[in-house]
GROMACS .gro file of C-alpha atoms in nm:
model
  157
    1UNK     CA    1  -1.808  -0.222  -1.426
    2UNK     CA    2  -1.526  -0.152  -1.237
    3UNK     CA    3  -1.469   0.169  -1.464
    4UNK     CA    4  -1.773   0.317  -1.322
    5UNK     CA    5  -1.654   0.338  -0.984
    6UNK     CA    6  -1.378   0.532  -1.110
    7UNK     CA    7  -1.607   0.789  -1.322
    8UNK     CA    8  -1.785   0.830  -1.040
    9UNK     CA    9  -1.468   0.908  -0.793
   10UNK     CA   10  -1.295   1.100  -1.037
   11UNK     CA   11  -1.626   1.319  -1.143
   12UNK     CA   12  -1.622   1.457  -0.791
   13UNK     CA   13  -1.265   1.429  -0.737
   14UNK     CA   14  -1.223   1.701  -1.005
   15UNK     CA   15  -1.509   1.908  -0.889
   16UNK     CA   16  -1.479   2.171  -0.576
   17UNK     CA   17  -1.772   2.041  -0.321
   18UNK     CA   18  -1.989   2.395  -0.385
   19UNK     CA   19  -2.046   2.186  -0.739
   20UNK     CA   20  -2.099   1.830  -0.568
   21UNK     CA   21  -2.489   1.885  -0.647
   22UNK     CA   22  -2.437   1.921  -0.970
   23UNK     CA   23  -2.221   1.674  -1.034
   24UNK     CA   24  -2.433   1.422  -0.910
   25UNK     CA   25  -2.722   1.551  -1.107
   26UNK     CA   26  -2.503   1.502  -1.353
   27UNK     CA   27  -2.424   1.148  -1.259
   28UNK     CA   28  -2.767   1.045  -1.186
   29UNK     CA   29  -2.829   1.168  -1.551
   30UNK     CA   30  -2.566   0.996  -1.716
   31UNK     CA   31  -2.679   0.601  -1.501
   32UNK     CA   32  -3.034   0.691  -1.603
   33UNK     CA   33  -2.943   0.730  -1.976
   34UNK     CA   34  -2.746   0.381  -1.947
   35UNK     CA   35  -2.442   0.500  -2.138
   36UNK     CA   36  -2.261   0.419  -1.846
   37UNK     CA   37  -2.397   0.047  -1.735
   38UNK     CA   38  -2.363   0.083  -1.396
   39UNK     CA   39  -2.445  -0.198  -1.174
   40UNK     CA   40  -2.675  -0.140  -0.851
   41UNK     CA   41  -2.381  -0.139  -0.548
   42UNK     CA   42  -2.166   0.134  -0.780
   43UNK     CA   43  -2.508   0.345  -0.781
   44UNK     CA   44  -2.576   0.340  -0.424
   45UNK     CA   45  -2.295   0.588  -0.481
   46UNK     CA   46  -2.495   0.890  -0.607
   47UNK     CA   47  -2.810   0.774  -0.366
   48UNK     CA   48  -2.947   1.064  -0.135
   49UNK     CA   49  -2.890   1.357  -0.115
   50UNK     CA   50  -2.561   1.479  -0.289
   51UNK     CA   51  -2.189   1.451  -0.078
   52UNK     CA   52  -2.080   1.805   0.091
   53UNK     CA   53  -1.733   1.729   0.089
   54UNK     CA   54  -1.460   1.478  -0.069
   55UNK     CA   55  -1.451   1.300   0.257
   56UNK     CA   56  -1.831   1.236   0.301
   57UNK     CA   57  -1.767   1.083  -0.058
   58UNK     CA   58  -1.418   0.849   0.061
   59UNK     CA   59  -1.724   0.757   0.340
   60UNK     CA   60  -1.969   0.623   0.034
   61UNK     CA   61  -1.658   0.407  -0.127
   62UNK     CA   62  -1.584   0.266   0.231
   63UNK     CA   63  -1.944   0.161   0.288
   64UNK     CA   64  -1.933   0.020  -0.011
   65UNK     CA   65  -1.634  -0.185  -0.015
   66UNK     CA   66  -1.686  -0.269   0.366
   67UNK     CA   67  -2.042  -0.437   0.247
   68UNK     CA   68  -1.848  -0.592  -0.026
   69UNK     CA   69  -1.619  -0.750   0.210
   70UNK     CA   70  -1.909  -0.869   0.425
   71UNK     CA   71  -2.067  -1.046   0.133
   72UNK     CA   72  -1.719  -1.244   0.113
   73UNK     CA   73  -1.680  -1.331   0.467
   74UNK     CA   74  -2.086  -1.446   0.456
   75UNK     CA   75  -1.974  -1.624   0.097
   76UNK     CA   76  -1.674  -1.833   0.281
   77UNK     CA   77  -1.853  -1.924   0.625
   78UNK     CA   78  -2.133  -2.038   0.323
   79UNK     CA   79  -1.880  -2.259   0.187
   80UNK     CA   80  -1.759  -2.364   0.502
   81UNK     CA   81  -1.396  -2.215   0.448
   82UNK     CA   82  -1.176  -2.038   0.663
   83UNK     CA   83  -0.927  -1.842   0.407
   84UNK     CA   84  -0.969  -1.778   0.032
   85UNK     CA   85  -0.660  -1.970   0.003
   86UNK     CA   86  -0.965  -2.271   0.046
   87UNK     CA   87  -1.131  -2.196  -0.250
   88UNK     CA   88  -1.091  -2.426  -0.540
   89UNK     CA   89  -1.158  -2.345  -0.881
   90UNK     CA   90  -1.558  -2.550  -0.849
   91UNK     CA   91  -1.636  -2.313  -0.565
   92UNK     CA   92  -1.830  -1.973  -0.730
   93UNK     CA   93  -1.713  -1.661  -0.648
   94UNK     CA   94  -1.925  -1.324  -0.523
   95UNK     CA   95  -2.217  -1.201  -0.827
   96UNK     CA   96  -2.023  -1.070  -1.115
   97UNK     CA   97  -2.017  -0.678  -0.944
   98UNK     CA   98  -1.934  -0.779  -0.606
   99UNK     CA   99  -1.649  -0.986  -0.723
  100UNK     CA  100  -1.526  -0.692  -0.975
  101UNK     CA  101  -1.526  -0.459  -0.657
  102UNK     CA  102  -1.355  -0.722  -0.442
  103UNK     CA  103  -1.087  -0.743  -0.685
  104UNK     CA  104  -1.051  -0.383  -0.711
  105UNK     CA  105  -0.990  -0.388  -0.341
  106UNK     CA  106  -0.781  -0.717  -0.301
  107UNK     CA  107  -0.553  -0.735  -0.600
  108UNK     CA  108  -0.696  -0.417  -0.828
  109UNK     CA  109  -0.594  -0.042  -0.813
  110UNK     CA  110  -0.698   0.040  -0.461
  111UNK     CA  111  -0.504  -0.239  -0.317
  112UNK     CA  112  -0.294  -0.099  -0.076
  113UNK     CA  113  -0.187  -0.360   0.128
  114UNK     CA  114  -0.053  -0.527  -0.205
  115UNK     CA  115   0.230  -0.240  -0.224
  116UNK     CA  116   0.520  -0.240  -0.006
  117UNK     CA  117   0.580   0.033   0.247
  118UNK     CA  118   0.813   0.262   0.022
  119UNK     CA  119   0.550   0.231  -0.243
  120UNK     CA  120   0.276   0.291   0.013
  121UNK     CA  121   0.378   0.581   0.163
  122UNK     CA  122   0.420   0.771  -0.224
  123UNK     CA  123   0.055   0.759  -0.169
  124UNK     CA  124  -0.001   0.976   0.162
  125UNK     CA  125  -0.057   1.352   0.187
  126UNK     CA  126   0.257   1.515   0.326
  127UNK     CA  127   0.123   1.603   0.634
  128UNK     CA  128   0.128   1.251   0.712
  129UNK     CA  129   0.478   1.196   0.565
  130UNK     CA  130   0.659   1.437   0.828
  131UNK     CA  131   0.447   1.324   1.117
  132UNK     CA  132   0.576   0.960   1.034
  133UNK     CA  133   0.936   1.100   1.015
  134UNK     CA  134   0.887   1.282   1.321
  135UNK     CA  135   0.697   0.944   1.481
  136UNK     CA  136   1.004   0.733   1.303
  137UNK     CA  137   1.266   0.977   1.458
  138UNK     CA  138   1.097   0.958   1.821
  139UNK     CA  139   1.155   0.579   1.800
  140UNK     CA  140   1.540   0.615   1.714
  141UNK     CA  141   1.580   0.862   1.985
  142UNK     CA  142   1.380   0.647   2.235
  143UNK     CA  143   1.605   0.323   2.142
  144UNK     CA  144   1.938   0.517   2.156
  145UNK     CA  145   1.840   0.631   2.490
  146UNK     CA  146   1.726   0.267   2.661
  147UNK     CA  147   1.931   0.016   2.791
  148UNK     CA  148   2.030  -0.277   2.599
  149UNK     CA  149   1.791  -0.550   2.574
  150UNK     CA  150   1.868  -0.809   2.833
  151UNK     CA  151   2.011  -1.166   2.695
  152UNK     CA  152   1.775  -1.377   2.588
  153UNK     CA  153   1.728  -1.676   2.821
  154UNK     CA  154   1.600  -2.031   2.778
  155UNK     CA  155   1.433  -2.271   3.009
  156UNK     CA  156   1.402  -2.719   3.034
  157UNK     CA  157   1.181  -2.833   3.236
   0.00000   0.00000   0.00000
């Protein structure tokens, strides 16, 4: 289930990483008891031994969703189709989880490139927004200072 991706980000997420080995004890223990039916790709989450830092855990969801997306390319070349824009409603999508987690990545919460660039950037750490500004305001400097583009020209032959 989709939702269990999200236990599992938020559980260490809300957690300082001296705790992360608890946490996913605690994790582990709650898959094992099944009250949280988690699917085999969502556990490889909480496989080995247990994440250090928040960024060692961003690493698991990338692996993840980067074999996701490999299971879609492999699924299209299968069908013989270029772009999902090919698929017709006969064709059958990824297994159930792989398809949940493609969604979640293509038109779900963590679909980024579904948000425009205002809404985008709400999402990065501040750090990032003033070295964009900065970036943004080296680029407006840089044009002011350039000569005009020359006229566009057109050959027949």
């Amino acid at each position: 289930s989709p939702s269990a991706v999200f236990v599992i980000w938020n559980a260490y997420a809300a957690a300082s990483p001296d705790r992360y080995e608890q946490v996913t004890e605690d994790l582990r223990a709650i898959i094992a008891s099944e009250k949280v039916l988690t699917a085999p790709l969502t556990r490889s989450l909480v496989r080995g031994p247990a994440p250090k830092t928040l960024e060692e855990v961003a690493w698991r969801y990338a692996s993840l969703f980067a074999t996701i997306e490999i299971a879609w390319e492999e699924h299209l070349m299968r069908l013989g189709l270029k772009d999902e824009d090919d698929l017709t409603p006969a064709d059958f999508r990824l297994p159930r989880e792989q398809e949940e987690l493609r969604w979640l990545v293509y038109s779900g919460y963590f679909c980024i490139p579904c948000l425009d660039q205002e809404e985008e950037e709400k999402l990065y750490p501040p750090e990032a927004l003033e070295r964009i500004a900065e970036l943004r305001a080296e680029v407006e400097r840089l044009e002011a200072a350039s000569p005009p583009a020359p006229p566009y020209a057109m050959a027949v032959d």
